[in-house]
XYZ file of C-alpha atoms in Angstrom:
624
model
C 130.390 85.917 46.948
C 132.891 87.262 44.309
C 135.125 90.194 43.258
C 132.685 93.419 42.835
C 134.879 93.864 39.643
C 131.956 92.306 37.514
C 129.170 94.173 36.078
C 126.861 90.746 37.608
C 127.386 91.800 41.189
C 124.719 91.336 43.797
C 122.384 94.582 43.599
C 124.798 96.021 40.795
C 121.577 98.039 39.902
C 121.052 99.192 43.294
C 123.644 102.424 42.033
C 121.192 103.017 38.561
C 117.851 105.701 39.098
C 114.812 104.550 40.623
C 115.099 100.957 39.942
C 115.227 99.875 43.270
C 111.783 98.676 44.856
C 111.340 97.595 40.864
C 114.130 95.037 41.119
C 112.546 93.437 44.764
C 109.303 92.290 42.931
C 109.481 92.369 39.225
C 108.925 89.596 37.510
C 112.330 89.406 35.976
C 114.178 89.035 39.003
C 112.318 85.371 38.859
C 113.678 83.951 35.902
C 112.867 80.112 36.569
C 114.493 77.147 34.563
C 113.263 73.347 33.861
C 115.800 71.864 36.249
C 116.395 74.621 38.920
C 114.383 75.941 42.037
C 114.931 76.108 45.301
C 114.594 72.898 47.965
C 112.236 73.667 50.651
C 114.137 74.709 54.134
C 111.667 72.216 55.926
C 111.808 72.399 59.325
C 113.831 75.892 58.999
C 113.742 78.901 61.064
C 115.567 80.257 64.150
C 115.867 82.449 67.056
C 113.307 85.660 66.534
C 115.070 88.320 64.748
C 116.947 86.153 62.343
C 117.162 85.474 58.828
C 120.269 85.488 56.430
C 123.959 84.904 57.484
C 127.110 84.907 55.551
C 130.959 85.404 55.162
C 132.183 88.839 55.220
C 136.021 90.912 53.962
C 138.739 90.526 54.953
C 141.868 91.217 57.962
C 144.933 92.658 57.120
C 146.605 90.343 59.127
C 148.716 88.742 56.054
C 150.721 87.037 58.324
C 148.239 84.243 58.672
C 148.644 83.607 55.277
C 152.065 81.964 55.595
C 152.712 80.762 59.592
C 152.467 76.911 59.573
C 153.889 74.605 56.874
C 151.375 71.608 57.326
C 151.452 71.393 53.815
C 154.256 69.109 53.040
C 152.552 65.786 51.753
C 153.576 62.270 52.899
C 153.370 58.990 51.151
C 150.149 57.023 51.709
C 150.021 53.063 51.883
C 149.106 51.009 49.209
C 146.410 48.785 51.190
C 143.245 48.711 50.176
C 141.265 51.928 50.656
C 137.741 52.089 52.457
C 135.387 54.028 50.176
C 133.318 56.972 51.179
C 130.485 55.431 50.234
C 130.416 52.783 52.725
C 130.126 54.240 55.693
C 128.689 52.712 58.677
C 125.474 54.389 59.947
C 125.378 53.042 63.241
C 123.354 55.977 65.700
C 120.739 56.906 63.577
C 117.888 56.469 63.959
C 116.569 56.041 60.524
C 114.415 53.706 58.437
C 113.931 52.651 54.429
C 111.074 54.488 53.431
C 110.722 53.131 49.452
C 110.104 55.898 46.974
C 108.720 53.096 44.306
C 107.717 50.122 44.681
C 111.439 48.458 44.057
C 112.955 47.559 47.066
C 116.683 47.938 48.199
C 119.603 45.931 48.670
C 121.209 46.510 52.094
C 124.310 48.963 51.730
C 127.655 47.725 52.412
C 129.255 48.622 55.664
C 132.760 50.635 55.987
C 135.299 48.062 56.407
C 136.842 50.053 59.233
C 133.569 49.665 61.353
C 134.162 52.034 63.992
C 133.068 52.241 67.618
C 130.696 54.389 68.449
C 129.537 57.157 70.846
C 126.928 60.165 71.388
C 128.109 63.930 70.258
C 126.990 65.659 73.305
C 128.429 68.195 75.585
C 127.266 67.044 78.521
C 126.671 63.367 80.150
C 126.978 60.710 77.784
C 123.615 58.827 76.379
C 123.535 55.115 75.173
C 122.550 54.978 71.797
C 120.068 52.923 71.481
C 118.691 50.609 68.119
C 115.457 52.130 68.548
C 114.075 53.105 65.011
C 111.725 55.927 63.873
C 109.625 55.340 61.220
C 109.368 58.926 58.691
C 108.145 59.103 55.582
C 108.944 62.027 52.974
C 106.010 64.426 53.247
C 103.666 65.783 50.555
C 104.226 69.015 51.537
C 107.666 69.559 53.527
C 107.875 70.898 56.833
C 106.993 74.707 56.895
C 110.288 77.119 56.372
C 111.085 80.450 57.549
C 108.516 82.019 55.841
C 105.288 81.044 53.530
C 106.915 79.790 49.976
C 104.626 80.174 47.211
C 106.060 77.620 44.422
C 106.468 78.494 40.820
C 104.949 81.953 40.719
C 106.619 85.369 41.485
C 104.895 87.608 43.796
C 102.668 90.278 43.336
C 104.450 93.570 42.738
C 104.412 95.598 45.983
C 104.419 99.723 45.001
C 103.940 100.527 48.530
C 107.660 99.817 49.989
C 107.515 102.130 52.901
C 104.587 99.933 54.038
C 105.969 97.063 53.497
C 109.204 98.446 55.663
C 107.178 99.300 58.408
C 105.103 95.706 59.179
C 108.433 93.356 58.275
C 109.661 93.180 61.786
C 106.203 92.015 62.903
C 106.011 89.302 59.914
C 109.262 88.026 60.019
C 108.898 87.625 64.090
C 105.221 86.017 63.774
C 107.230 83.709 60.548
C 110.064 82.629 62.687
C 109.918 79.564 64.361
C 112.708 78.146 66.439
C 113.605 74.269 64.897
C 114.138 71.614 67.341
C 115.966 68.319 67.035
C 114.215 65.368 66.588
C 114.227 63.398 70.057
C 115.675 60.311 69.852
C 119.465 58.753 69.936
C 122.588 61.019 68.571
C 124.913 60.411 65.484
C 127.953 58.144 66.974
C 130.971 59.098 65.805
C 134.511 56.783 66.183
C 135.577 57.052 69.657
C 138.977 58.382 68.444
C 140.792 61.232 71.091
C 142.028 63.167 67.528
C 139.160 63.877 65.144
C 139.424 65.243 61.391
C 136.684 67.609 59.822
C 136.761 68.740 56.576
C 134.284 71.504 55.142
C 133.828 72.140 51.971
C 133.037 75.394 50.643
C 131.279 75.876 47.207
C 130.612 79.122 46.316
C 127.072 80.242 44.144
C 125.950 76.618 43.773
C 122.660 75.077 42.991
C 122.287 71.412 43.743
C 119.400 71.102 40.898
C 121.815 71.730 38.204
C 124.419 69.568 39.639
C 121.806 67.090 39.774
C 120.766 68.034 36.172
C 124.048 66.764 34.687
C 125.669 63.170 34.609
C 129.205 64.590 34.482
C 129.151 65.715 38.230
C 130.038 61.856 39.353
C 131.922 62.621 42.519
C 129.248 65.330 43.661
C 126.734 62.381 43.474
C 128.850 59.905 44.359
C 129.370 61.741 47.537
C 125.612 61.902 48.088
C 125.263 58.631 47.633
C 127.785 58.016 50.764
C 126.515 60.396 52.803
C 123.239 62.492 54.210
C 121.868 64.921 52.123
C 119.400 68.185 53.188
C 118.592 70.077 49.562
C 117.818 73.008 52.312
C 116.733 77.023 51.127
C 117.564 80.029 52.594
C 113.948 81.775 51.659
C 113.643 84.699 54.171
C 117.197 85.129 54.564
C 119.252 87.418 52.384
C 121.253 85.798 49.675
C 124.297 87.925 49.872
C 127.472 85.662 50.025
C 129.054 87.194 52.860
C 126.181 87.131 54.964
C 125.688 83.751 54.515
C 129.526 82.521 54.746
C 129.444 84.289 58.246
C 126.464 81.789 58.836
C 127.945 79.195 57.980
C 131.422 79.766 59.633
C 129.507 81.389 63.143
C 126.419 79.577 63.254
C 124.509 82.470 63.172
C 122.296 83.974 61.040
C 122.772 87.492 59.309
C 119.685 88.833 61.337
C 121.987 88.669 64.516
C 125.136 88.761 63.121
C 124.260 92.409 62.013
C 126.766 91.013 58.767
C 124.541 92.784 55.312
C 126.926 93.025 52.576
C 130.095 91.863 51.590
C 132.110 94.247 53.369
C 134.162 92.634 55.783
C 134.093 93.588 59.621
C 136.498 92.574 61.619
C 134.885 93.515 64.848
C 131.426 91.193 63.874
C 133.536 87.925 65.091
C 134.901 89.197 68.282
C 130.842 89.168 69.242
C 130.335 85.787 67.206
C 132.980 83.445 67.562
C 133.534 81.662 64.156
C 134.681 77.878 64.091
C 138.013 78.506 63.855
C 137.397 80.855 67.035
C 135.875 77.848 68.846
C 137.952 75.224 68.478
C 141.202 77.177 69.048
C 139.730 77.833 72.254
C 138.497 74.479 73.160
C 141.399 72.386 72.092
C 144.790 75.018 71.285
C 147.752 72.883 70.926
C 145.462 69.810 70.766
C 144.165 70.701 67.131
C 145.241 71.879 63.759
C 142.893 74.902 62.066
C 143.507 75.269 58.543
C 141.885 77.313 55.696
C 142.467 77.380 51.843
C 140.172 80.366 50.266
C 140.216 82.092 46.740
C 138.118 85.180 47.974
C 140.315 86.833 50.277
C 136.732 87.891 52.787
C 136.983 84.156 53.425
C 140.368 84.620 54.081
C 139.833 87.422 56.253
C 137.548 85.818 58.324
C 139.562 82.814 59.256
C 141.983 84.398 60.885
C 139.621 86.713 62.732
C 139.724 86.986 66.331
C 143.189 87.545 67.137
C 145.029 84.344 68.564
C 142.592 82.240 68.111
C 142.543 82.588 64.845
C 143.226 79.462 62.240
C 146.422 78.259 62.500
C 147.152 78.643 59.265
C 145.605 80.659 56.584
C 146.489 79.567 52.526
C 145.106 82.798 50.346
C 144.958 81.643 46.540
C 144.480 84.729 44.178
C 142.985 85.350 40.918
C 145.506 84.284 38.074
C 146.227 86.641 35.226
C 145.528 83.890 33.166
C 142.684 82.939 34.893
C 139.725 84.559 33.481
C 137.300 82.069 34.470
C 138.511 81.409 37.607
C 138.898 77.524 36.920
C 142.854 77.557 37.023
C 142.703 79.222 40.276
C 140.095 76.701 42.140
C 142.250 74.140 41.001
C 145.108 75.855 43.425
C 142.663 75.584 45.887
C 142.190 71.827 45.374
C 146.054 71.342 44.929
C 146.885 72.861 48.139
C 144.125 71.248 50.448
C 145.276 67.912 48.939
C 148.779 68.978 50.182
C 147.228 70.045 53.553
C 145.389 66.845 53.850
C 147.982 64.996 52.670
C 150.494 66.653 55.559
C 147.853 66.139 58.522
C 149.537 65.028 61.745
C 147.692 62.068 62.725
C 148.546 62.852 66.217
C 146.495 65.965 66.571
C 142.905 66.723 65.846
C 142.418 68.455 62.295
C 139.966 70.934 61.313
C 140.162 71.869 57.223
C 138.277 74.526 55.224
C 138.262 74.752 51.480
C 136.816 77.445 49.681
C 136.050 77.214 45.956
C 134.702 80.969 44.647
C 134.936 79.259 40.484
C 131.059 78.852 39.809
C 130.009 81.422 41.393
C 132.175 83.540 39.959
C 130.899 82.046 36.205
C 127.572 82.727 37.331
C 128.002 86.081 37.828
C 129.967 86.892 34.443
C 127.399 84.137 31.905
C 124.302 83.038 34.077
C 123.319 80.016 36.020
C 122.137 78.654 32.725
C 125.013 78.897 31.230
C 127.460 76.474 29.484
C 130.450 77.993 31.205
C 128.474 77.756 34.649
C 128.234 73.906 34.076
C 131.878 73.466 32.910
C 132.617 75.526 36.413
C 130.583 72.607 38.630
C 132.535 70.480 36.578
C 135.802 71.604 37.651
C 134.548 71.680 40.861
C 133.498 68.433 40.647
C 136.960 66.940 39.176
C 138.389 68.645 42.607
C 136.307 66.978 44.544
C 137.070 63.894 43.609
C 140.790 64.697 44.113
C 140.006 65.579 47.697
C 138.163 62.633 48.452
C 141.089 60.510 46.704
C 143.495 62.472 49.384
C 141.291 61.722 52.562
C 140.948 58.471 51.350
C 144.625 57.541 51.191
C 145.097 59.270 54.382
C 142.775 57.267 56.290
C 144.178 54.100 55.140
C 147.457 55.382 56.047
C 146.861 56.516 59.323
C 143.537 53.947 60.225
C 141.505 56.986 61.060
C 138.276 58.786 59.508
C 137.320 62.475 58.512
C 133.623 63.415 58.473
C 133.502 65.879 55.574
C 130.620 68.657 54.872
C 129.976 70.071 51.177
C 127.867 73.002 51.743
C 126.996 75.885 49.490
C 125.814 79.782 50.328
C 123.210 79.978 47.760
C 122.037 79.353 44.222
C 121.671 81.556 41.223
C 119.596 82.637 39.250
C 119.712 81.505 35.634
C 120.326 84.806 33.345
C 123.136 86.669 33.151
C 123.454 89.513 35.635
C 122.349 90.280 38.903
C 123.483 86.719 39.692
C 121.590 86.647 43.663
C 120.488 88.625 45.978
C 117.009 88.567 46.004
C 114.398 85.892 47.006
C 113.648 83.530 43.478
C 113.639 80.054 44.333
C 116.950 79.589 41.940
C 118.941 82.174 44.626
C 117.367 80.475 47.839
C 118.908 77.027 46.955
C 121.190 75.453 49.062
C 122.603 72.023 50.450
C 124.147 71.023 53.305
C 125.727 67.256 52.481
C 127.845 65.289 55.496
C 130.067 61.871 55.552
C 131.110 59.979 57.855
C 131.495 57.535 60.961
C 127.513 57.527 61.922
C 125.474 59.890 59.353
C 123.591 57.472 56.743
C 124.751 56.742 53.467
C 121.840 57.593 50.831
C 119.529 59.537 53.251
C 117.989 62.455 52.816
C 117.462 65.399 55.658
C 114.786 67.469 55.460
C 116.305 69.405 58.733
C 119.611 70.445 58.098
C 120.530 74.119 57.595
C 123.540 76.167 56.635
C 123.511 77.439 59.716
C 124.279 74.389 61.328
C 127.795 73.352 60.174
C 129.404 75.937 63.152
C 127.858 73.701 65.444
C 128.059 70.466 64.057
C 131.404 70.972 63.369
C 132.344 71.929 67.384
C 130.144 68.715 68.721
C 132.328 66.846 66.193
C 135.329 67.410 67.889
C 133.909 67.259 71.471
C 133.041 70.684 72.458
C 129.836 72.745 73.164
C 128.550 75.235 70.543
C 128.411 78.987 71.269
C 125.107 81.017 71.609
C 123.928 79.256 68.160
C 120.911 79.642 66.111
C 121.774 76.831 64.450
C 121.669 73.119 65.783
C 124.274 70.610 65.310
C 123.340 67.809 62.726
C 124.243 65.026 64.933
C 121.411 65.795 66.915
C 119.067 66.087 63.552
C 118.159 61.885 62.680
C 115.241 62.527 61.040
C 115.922 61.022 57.722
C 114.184 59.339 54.953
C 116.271 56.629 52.660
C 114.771 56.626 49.204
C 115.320 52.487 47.750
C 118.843 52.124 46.876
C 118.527 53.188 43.551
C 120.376 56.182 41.983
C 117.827 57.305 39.368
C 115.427 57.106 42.832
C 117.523 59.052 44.642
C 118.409 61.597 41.996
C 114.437 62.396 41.381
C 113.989 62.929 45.237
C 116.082 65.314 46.038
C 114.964 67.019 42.664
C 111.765 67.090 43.615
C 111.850 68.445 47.118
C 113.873 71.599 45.535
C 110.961 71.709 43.071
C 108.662 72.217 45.941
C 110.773 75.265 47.074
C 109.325 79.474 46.664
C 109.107 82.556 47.166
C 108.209 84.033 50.661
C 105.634 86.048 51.045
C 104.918 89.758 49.567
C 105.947 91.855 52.398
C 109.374 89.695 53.716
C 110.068 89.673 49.650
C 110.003 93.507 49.238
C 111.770 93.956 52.452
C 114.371 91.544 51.629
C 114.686 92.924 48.322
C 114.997 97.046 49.398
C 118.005 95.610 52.260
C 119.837 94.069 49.129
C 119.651 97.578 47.374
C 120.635 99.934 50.077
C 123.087 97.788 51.716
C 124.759 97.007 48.638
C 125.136 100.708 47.941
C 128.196 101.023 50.494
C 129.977 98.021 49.320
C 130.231 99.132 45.581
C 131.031 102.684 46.595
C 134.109 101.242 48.340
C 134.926 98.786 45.644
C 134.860 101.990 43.089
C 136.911 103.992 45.197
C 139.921 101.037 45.897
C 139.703 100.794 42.460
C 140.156 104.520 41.144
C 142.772 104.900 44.239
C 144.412 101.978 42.799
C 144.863 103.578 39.545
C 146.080 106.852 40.605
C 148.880 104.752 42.937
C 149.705 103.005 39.659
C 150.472 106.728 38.052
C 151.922 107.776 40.905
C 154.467 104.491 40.765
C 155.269 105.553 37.076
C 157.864 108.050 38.181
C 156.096 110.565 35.405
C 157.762 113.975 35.615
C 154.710 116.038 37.635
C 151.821 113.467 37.025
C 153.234 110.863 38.856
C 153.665 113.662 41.961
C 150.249 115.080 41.497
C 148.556 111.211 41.202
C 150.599 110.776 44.548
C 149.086 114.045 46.331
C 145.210 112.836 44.913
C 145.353 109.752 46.735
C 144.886 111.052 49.920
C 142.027 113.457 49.230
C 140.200 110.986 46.818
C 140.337 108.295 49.816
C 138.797 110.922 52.193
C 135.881 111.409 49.778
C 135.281 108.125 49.487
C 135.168 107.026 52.776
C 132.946 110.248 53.457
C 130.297 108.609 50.888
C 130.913 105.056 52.663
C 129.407 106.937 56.225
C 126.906 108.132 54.287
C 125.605 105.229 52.440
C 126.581 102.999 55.303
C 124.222 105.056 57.978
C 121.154 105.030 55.648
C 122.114 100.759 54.885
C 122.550 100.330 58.416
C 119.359 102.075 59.202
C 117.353 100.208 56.779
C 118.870 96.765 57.517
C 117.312 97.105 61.390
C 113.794 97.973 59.987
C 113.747 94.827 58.313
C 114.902 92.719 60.922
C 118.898 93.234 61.285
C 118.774 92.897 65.277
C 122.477 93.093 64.742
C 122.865 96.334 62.358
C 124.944 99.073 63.595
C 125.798 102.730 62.573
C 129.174 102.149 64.201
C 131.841 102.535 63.807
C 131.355 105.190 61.436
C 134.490 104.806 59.017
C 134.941 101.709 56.672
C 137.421 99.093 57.930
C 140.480 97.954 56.267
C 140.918 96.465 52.770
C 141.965 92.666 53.261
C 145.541 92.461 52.853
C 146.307 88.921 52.412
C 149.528 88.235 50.114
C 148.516 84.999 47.674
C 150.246 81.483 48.333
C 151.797 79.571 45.798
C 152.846 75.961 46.534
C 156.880 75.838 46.221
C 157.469 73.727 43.107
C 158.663 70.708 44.887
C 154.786 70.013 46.089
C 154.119 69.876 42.751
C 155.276 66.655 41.677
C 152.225 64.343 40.639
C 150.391 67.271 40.373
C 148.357 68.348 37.112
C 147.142 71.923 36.344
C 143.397 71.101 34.245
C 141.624 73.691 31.864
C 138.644 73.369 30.289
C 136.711 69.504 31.621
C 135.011 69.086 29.068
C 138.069 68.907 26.742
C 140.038 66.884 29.386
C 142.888 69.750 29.134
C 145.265 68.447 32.167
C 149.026 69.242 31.727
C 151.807 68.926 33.750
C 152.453 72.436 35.760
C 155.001 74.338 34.675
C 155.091 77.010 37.127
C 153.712 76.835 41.327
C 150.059 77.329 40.895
């Protein structure tokens, strides 16, 4: 994702001379590390004409920031509390498949055992105990396109050609998934359900994996099912692939290619928030907490059916690795969860931008990208600590999703963009009532949280390319052994690559041209935000003249954004944007979403933590 403020943005090169095609296929733009590649996206592909899908800028409507106060915490019981470890995985139809030759104990059931029922639109189906045996394959399950582990691909001079045959390749490559027959994911039979997502911004599961100190991450694993999925063929731009994840549709369709935000994409393709407003209204609670204000932006997209309620957390001055500011976000979806009317249905986003941002300023590799999982990781925990007291509370469940957009690569600099196994990485990880505890998924997608997330709560998925994990049982238990379970899912993202030579190149020249038009309007807000500054200064004649040049200097800028934009626009549909569009001409609005601070009475109990690794947790002494 991130603020284009870094020099590590996504195709920050794509502005220097004649580096482009050079960037697509050079060698360097594969940096690999020991415990980082990308997982294989198995079973992956969708509807012809598709590839990458994201999250995209932002709505000025800065009212959503502040309607709703669900944020107001209540006291939880004292009883017992169920962990999320032990959930019941009755529905699905799985079966221990030993990695070793140790064998398993059986895993503990959820105290609360909960009834349950098939996630369909339509007629309900009995869920029956019949089992499937699966085994983990040598090879998984072929992805969007041809991976090619562990070596870079050839370099490709002729980019015009390659241009020209993509379309073919990537429709020949693309395969449309289906869902394994047999019986659904049950889910309580409860008339109010509670989702929360997750959010993660720039995250690869291998280095999470890599390091002990990440014990909720794998705690949560080990409670729930686990696909270490890739996004190989699809662009690894953030926003494309947060629109993905909150639409259901991939970036190929989507016609989303940078990080620009377009307001007009999600009156075409509905996001979550979109869909359940519709389906339920009154009947459910929409709420999202972001620290990138695209996120933001696209939450409350689509006019009244927007989320409900829209928490912006911005960059602190005193922030400068972001990890004071995630915490926010943790604080105030612990407040949200906290406040959840158990009489309603309840639909929660969180959005954590902190290691993504690190990876763009040091590196994947780097110390200060671990400390940032490690944050991330502490807030976790905290949010799992809130559902759980809520559920004993209120004696009902949330099925969570932790998903991320994709990886990173391990040097400092260009961060993602580009096709290296270490920027194709992703996970998609879900618990709750019905989806196994300790299984892996070699079937889930990104792109299927939209509509997992709308079956959840009873409704029926838009025009999707994605497919809605309670339908996807195929899943393979390693023996109930961390260290087992660990090494599996580390070695099916070993087994991840590159795609082949002529989707690589054409991937690669998209992320240069259409990143052109989104750094020309970041440079522009910013020098027009420094003239305003001037102007604000009441100088005697400068501060006039800075006032006149704002006007003029916006007009040139947006005349370079048509510019850029046509020729990005134009380049995105010959590699396979179906949904790329020359109009409108002019760039939209800024996102104008004021930043939320909790009032200082929600922060009682409440600790503002630094650095992890030095255990730096104080008592707040202002609203963070």
């Amino acid at each position: 994702m991130g603020y284009a403020k870094h020099i590590g943005r996504v195709g920050a090169l794509a502005v220097t001379l004649g580096v482009g095609v050079a960037l697509a296929s050079a060698p360097s733009a594969f940096a690999e590390t020991g415990d980082s590649s990308s997982s294989p996206s198995s079973s992956s592909s969708s509807s012809s004409g598709t590839s990458s899908g994201s999250s995209s800028s932002s709505s000025s409507d800065s009212s959503a920031s502040s309607t709703g106060t669900s944020t107001s915490s209540k006291s939880s019981s004292s009883e017992t509390k169920t962990t999320r470890s032990a959930r019941s995985s009755a529905g699905s139809g799985t079966v221990t498949v030993p990695l070793s030759d140790r064998t398993s104990p059986v895993r503990a059931t959820s105290a609360r055992t909960a009834k349950t029922s098939p996630l369909s639109a339509g007629a309900p189906r009995a869920v029956g105990p019949a089992f499937t045996l699966v085994t983990i394959p040598v090879n998984p399950a072929a992805p969007l396109v041809n991976p090619q582990p562990g070596t870079p691909p050839v370099e490709a001079p002729a980019a015009l050609a390659a241009l020209a045959a993509v379309r073919d390749e990537l429709e020949r490559n693309t395969l449309r998934r289906n869902a394994t027959s047999g019986p659904q994911v049950g889910v309580a039979s409860v008339a109010t359900p509670n989702v929360l997502v997750i959010g993660v911004d720039g995250t690869n599961l291998s280095r999470v994996l890599a390091d002990p100190a990440n014990v909720n991450f794998f705690n949560l694993i080990k409670g729930s099912s686990t696909a270490p999925s890739s996004i190989v063929g699809h662009t690894t731009i953030s926003n494309p692939s947060w629109s993905t994840i909150l639409t259901g549709n991939w970036g190929e369709k989507t016609g989303v290619i940078n990080n620009i935000f377009t307001p007009w994409t999600y009156n075409r393709w509905p996001t979550v928030f979109n869909q359940l407003e519709e389906d339920h209204d009154e009947g459910i609670q929409t709420t999202a907490v972001a620290n990138w204000d695209v996120i933001a932006a696209i939450a409350a997209a689509g006019g009244d059916l927007g989320a409900d309620l829209v928490r912006y957390i911005g960059r602190r001055e005193d922030d400068p690795n972001w990890l004071k500011t995630d915490d926010a976000v943790g604080d105030t979806t612990e407040l949200i969860i906290a406040g959840s009317d158990p009489s309603v249905a309840n639909f929660v986003f969180s959005y954590f931008v902190g290691v993504d941002e690190n990876g763009h300023l040091h590196g994947g590799a780097s110390e200060e990208y671990k400390l940032a999982l490690n944050n991330f990781d502490r807030n976790l925990g905290e949010l799992m600590t809130a559902v759980e007291k809520w559920e004993t509370a209120n004696n009902e469940e949330w099925t969570i999703v932790l998903v991320t957009d994709h990886g990173h690569q391990p040097q400092q600099g260009l961060g993602h963009g580009f096709q290296s196994p270490d920027e194709t990485e992703t996970f998609v990880i879900v618990n709750g009532p019905g989806f196994t505890p300790g299984a892996i998924n070699l079937q889930y997608e990104i792109v299927d949280v939209t509509p997992t997330v709308v079956t959840l709560f009873g409704g029926t998925p838009r025009a999707t390319d994605g497919t809605s994990m309670t339908e996807l049982t195929d899943n393979v238990i390693p023996v109930n052994n961390d260290a087992a379970l660990r090494a599996a899912l580390q070695d099916l993202i070993s087994k991840n690559g590159y795609p082949d030579t002529v989707t690589n190149v054409a991937l690669g020249v998209r992320t240069i041209f259409t990143s052109i038009p989104y750094f020309l309007v970041d440079i522009v807000d910013g020098i027009v935000g420094g003239i305003k500054s001037v102007a604000a200064q009441n100088i005697p004649v400068v501060s006039l003249l800075a006032g006149l040049a704002v006007g003029p200097v916006r007009f040139i800028g947006d005349l370079g954004y048509v510019a850029t934009n046509f020729v990005a626009q134009v380049v995105a549909r010959i590699t396979g944007v179906t949904g790329a569009s020359i109009y409108p001409f002019w760039p939209p609005a800024a996102p104008n979403f004021p930043s939320y601070t909790p009032p200082p009475s929600t922060l009682v109990g409440l600790q503002v933590c630094g650095d992890p690794a030095l255990n730096a947790c104080v008592p707040p002494s202002i609203a963070v």
